[in-house]
Short mmCIF file of C-alpha atoms and ligand atoms in Angstrom, two decimals:
data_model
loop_
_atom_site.label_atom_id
_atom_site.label_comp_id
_atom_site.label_asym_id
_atom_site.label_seq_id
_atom_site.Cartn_x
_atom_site.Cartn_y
_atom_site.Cartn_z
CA UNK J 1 -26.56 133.17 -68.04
CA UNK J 2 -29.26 133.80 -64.95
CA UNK J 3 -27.31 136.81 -64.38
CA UNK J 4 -29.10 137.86 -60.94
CA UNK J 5 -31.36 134.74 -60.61
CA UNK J 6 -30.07 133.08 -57.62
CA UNK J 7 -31.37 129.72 -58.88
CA UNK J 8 -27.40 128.54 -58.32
CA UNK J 9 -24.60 129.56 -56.48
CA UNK J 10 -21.87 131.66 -57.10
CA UNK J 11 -19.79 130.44 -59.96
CA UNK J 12 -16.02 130.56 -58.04
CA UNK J 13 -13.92 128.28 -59.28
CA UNK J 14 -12.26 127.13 -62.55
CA UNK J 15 -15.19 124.49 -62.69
CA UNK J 16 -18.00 125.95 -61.78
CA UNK J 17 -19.34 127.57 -64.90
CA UNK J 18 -18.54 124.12 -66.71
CA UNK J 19 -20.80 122.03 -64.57
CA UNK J 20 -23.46 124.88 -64.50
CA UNK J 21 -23.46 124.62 -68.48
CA UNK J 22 -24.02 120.61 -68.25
CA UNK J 23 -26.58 121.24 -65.77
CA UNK J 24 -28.51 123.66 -67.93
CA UNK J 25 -28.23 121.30 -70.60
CA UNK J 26 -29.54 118.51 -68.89
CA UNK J 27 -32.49 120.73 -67.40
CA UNK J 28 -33.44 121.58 -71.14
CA UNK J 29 -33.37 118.92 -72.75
CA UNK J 30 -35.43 116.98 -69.55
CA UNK J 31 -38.05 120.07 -70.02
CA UNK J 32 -38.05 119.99 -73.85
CA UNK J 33 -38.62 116.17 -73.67
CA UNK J 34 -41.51 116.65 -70.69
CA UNK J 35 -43.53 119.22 -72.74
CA UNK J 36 -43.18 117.29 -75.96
CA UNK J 37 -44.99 114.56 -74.15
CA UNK J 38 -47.44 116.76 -72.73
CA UNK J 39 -48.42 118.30 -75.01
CA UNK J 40 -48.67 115.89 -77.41
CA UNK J 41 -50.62 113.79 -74.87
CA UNK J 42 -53.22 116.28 -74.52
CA UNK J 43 -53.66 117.31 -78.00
CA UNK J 44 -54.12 113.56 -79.37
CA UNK J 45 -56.89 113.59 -76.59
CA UNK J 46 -58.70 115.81 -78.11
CA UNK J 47 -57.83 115.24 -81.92
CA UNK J 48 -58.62 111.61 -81.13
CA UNK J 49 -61.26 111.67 -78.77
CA UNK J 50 -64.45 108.98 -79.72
CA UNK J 51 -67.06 111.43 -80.88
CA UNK J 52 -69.69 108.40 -81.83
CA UNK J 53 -70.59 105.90 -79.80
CA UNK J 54 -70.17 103.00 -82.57
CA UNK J 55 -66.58 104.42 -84.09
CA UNK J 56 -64.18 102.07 -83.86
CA UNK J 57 -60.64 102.47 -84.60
CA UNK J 58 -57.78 100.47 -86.73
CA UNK J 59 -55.85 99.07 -84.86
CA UNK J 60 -52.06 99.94 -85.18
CA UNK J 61 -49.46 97.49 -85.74
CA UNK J 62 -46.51 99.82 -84.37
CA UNK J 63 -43.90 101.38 -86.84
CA UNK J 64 -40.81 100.89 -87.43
CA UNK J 65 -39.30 104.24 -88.50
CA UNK J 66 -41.33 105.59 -85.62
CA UNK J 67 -39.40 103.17 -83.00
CA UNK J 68 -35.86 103.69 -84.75
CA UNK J 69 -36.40 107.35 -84.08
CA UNK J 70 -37.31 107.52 -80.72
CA UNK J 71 -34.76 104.93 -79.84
CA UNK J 72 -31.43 106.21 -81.78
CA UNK J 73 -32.24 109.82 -81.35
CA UNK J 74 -32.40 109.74 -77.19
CA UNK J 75 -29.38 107.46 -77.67
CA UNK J 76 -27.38 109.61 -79.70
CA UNK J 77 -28.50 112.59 -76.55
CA UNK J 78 -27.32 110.17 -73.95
CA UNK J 79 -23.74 109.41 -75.63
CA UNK J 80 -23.37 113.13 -75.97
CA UNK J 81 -24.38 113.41 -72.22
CA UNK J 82 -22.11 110.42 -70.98
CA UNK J 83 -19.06 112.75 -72.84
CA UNK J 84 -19.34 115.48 -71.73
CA UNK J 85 -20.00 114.74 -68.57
CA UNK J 86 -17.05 112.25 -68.51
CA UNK J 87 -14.33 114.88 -69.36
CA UNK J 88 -15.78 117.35 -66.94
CA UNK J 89 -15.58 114.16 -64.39
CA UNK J 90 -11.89 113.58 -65.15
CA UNK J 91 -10.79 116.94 -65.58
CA UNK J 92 -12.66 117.11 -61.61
CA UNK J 93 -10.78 113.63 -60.91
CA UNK J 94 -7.04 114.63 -62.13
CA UNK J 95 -5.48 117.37 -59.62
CA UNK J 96 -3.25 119.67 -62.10
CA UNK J 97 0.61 119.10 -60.99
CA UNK J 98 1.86 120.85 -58.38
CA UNK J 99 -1.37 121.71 -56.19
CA UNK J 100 -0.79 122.80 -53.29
CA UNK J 101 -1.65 120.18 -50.50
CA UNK J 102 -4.09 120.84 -47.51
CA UNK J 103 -5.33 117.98 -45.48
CA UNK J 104 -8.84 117.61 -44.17
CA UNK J 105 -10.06 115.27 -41.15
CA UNK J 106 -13.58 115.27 -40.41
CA UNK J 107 -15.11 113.68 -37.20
CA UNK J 108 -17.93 114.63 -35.81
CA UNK J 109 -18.93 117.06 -36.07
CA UNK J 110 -16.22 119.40 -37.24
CA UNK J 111 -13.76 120.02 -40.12
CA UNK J 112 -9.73 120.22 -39.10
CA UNK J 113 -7.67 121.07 -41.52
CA UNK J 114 -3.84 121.63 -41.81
CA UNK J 115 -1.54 123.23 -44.38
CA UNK J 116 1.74 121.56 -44.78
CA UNK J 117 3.45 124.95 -43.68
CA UNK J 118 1.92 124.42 -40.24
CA UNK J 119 -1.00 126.16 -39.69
CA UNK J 120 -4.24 124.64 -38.36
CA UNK J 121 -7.92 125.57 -39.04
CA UNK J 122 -11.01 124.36 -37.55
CA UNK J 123 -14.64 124.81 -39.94
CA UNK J 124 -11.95 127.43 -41.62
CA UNK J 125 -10.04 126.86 -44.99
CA UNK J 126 -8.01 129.87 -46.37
CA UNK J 127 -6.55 129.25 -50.04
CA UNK J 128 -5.04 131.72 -52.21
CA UNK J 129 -7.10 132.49 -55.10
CA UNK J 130 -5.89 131.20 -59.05
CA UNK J 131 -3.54 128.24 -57.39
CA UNK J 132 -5.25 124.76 -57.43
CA UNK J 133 -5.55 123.46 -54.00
CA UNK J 134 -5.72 119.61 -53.26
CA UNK J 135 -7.24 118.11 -50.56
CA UNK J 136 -6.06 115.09 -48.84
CA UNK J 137 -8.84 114.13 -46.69
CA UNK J 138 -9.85 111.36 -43.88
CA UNK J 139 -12.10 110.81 -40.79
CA UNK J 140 -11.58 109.60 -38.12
CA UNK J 141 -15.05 108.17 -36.94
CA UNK J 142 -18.14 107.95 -39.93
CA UNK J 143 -18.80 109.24 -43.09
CA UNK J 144 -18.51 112.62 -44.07
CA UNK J 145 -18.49 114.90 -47.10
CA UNK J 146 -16.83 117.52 -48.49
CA UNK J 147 -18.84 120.30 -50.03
CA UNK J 148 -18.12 123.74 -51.27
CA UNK J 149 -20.82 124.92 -53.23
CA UNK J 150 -19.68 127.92 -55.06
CA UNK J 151 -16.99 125.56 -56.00
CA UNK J 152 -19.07 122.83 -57.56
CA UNK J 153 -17.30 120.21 -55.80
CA UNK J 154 -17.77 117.27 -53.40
CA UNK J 155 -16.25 114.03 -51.79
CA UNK J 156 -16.70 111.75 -49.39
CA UNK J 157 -14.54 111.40 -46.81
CA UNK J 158 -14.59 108.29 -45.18
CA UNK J 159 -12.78 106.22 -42.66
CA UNK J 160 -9.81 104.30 -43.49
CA UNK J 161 -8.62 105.91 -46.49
CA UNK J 162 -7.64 108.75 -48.45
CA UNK J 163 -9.68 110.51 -50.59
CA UNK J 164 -9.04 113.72 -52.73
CA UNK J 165 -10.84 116.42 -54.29
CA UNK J 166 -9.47 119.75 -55.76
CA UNK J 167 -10.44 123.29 -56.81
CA UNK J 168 -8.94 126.57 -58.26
CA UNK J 169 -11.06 129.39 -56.35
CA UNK J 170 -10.72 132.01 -59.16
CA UNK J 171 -12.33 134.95 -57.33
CA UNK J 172 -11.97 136.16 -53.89
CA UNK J 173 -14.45 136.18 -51.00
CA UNK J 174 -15.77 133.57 -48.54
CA UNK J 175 -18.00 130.30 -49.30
CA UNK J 176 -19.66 127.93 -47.46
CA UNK J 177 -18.25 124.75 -46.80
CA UNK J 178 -20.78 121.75 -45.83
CA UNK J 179 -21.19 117.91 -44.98
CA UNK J 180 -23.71 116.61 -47.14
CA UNK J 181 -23.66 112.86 -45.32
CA UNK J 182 -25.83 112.90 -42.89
CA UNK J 183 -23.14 111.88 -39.92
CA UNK J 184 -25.14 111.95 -36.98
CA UNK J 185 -27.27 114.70 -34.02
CA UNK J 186 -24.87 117.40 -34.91
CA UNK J 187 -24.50 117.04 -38.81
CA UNK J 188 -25.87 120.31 -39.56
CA UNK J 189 -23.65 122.10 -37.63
CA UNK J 190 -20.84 120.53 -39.38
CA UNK J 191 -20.14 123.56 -41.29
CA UNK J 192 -17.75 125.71 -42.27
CA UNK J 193 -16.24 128.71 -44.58
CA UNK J 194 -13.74 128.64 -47.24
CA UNK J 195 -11.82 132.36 -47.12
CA UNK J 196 -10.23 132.92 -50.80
CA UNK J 197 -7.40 135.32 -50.18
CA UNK J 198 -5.90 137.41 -52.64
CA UNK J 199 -2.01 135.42 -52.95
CA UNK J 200 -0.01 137.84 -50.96
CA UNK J 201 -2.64 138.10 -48.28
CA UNK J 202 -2.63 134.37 -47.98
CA UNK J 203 1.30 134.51 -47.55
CA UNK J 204 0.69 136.94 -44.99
CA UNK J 205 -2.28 134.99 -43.50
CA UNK J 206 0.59 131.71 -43.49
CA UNK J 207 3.44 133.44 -41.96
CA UNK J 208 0.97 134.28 -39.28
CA UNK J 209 0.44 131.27 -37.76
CA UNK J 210 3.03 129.04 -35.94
CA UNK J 211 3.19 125.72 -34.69
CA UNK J 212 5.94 124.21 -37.09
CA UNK J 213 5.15 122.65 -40.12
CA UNK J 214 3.47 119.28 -40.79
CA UNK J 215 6.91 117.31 -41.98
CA UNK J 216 8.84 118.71 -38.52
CA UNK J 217 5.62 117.79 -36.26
CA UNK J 218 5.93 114.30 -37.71
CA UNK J 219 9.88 114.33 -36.87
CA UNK J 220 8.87 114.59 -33.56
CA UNK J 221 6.30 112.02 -33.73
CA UNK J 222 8.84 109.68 -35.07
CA UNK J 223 11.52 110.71 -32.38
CA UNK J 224 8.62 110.22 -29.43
CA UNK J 225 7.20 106.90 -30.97
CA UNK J 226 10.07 105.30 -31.65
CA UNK J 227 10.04 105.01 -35.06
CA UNK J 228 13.39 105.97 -35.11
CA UNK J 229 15.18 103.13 -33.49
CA UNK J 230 14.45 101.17 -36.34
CA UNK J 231 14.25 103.31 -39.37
CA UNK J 232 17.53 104.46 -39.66
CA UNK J 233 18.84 106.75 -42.73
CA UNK J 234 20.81 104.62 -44.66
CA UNK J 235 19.43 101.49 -43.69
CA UNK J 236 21.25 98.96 -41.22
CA UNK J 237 18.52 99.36 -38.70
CA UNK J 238 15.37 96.54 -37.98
CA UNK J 239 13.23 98.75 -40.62
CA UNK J 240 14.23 99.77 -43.99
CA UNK J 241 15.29 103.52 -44.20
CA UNK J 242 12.55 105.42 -45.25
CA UNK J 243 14.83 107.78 -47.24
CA UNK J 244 13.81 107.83 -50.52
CA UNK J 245 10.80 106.09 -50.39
CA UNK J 246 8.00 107.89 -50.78
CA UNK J 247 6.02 107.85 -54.52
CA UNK J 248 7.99 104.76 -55.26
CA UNK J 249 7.59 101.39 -56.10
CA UNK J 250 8.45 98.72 -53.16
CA UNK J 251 9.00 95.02 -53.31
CA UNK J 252 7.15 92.83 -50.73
CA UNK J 253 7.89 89.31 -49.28
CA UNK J 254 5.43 87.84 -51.04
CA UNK J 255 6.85 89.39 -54.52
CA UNK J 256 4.22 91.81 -54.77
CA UNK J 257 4.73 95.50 -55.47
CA UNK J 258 3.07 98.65 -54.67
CA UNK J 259 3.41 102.44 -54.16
CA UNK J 260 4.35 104.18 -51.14
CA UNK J 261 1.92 106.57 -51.23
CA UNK J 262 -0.30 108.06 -48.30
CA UNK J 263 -2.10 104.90 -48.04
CA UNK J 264 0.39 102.37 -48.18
CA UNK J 265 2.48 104.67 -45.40
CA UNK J 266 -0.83 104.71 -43.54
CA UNK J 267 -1.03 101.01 -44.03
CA UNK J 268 2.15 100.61 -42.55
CA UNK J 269 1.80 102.65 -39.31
CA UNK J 270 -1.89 100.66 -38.55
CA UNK J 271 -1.34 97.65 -39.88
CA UNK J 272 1.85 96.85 -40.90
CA UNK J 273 1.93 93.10 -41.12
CA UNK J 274 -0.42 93.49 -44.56
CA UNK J 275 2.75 94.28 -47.00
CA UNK J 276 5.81 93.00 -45.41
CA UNK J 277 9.09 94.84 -47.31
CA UNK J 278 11.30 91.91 -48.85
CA UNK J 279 14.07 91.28 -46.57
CA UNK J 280 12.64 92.21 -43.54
CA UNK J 281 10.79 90.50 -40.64
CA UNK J 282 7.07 91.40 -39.71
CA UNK J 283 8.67 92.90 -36.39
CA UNK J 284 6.83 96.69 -36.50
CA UNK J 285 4.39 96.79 -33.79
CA UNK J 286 1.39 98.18 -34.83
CA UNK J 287 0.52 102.52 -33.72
CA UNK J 288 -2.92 101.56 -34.21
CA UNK J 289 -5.03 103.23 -30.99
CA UNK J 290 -2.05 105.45 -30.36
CA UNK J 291 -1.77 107.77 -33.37
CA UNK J 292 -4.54 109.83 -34.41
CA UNK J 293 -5.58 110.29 -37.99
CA UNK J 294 -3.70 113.97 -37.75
CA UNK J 295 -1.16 112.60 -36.24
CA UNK J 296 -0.39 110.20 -39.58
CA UNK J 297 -1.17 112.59 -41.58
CA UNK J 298 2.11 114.42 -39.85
CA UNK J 299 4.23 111.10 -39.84
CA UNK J 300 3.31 111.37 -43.99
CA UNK J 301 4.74 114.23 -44.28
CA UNK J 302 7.96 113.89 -42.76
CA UNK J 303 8.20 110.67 -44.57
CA UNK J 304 7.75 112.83 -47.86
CA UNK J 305 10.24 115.60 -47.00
CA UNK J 306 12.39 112.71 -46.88
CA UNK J 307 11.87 111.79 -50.69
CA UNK J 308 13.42 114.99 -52.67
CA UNK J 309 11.84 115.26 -56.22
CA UNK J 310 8.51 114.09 -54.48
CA UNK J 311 6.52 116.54 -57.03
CA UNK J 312 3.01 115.42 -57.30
CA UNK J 313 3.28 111.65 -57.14
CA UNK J 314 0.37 110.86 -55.01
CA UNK J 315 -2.27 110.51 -57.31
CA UNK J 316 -0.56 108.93 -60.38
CA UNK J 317 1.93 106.76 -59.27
CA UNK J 318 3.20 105.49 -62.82
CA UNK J 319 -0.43 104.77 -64.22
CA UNK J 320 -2.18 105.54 -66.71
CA UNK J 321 -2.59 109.02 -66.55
CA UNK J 322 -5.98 110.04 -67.84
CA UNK J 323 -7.58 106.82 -65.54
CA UNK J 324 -8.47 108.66 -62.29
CA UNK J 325 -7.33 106.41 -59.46
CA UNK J 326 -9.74 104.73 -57.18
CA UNK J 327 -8.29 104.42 -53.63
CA UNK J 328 -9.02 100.88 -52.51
CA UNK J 329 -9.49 100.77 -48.13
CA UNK J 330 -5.73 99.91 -47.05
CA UNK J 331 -5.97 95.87 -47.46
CA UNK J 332 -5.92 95.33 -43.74
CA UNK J 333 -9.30 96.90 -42.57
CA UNK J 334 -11.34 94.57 -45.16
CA UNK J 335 -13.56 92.26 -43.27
C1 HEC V 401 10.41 97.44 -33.98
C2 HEC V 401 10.97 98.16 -35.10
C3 HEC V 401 10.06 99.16 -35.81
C4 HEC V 401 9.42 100.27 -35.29
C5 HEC V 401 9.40 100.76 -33.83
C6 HEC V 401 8.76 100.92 -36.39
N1 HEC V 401 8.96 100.21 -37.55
FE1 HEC V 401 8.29 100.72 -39.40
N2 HEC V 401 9.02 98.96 -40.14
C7 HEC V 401 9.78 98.03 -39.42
C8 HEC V 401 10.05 96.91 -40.28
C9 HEC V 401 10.83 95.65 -39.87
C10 HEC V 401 9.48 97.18 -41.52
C11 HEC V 401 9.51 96.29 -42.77
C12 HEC V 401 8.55 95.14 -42.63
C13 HEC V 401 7.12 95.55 -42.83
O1 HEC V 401 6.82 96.14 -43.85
O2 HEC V 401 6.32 95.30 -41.91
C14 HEC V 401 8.85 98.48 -41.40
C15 HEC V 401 8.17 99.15 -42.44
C16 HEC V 401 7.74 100.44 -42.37
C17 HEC V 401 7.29 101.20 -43.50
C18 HEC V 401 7.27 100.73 -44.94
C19 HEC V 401 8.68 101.00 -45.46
C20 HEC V 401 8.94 100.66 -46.90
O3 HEC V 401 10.13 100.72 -47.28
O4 HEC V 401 8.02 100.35 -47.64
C21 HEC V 401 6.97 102.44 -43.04
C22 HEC V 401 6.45 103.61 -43.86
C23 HEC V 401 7.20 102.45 -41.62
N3 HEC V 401 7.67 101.21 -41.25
C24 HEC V 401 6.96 103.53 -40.80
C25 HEC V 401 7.10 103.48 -39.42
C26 HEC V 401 6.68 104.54 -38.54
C27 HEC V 401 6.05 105.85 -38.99
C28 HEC V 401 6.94 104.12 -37.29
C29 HEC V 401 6.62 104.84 -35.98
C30 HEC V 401 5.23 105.26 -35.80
C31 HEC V 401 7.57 102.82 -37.38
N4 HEC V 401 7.63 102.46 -38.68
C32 HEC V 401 8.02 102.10 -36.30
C33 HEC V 401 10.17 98.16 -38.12
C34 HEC V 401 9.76 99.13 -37.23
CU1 CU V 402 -20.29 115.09 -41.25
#
């Protein structure tokens, strides 16, 4: 549809065309609506227009089949609206199963982004095309967003917790990438391109870059910070082991249970007298101030490689499946 009418951008991923089609629908039926009332606003000024000076007209006493129809028929429009939007919004929500994993910090005013292989990117984000790529994505000062327009998606990416957003790229080529929060002087030139690489040139793009991979930079972490001296593997130290962990549940002091997903391990690192683990002391010193926000990502991922059978456990821990999980701020940073 609007083949060569560049009233919208390129249609590249598996969503794209979907939106587009709700957005044309809700385009026509706002312009159908609008000239129905126009028109019919200008021709009852004329039809009924006072042509004596001394006509007076009945008055009306309203109607009811009148007001049932212009009530239940926009109704019924709006349900069918609310849908179809509402699968398109959870399909958007509920990363497929095995996406592959890239994380995203923004700060201003820049976009860093690192594949669990290794490699780093700055304003850059290389995918392979027909593989559904989810983002795991921070900041580490204000506000941002997340916007690929060809893609049809967007997220904000805030401060203090993790949020996600993913996209097949089904063709490839290169797309813009933008913030759409306004995040300060530079915000505008917090931009950026997204390079969709045919699969093998991706792996070739990968085994390009060094630098070790994310799980092995967070070994070191946990070797430098001393992490290590209390999380032993297989337990016995002042922390539980941390073997195992990762995508399931844990038991707290107070008899509480939660996840260990990113935010809970995130939790743990800033703050981690929030959730204390049953049988253990509040003794972790917080690595708040001394870790940056790539820098947990990194300690998440060596956590993870320590879980095997980790599959794709982030964003449905046990829950209902088709409910798309809202990521509460870790409980420490409320006011
Ligand atoms: C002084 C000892 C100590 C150090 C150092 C330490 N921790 Fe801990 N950690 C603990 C204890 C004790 C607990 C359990 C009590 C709690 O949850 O606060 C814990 C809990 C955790 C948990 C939650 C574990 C679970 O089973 O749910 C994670 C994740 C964690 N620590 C990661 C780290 C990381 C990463 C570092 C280094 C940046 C670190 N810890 C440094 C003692 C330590
Ligand atoms: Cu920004």
């Amino acid at each position: 549809m609007f083949q060569g009418i560049p009233i919208q951008p390129e249609q590249a991923s598996s969503i794209a065309r979907q939106v587009d089609y709700l957005y044309y629908f809700l385009s026509a039926t706002a312009i159908f609506f609008s000239a129905v009332i126009f028109s019919s606003v200008f021709y009852f000024s004329v039809r009924y227009r006072r042509r004596v000076e001394s006509e007076v007209p009945k008055p009306i006493h309203g109607s009811l089949p009148l007001e049932l129809a212009w009530s239940i028929g926009p109704g019924i429009i709006c349900m069918f609206i609310f849908a179809w939007a509402s699968i398109l919004y959870f399909r958007n929500a509920n990363p497929p199963e095995g996406a592959m994993e890239v994380y995203v910090v923004g700060k201003q005013w820049m976009w860093k982004l690192q594949h669990p292989a290794g490699q780093r990117e700055i304003n850059e984000l290389h995918v392979p095309a027909g593989r559904p790529v989810k983002l795991v994505m921070t900041s580490e000062d204000v506000v941002h967003s997340f916007f690929v327009p060809a893609f049809r998606v967007k997220k904000d990416v805030v401060p203090g917790m993790y949020t996600t957003v993913w996209f097949q790229a089904d063709q490839p080529g290169q797309y813009h990438l933008f913030c759409t929060q306004y995040c300060g002087t530079n915000h505008s030139q917090m931009i950026g391109w997204v390079y969709v690489m045919q699969p093998r040139d991706y792996e070739n793009w990968l085994s390009g870059g060094g630098g070790g991979n994310m799980a092995s930079s967070g070994e070191r972490l946990f070797q430098r910070l001393g992490c290590a001296t209390c999380h032993v593997p297989g337990g016995g130290g002042r922390g539980p082991q941390l073997q195992g962990i990762y995508g399931k549940p844990v038991l707290f002091e107070d008899g509480t249970k939660a996840v260990a997903d990113d935010a809970y391990i995130r939790e743990s690192i800033l703050n981690p007298a929030a959730k204390v683990v049953a049988g253990y002391k509040p003794v972790m010193p917080t690595f708040q101030g001394q870790v940056t926000e790539e820098q947990i990502l990194q300690l998440i991922a060596y956590v993870k490689s320590l879980t095997k059978d980790q599959g794709n456990v982030v964003e449905n821990p046990s829950e209902d499946k088709a409910t798309p999980k809202m990521k509460a701020p870790p409980a420490g940073k409320k006011p």
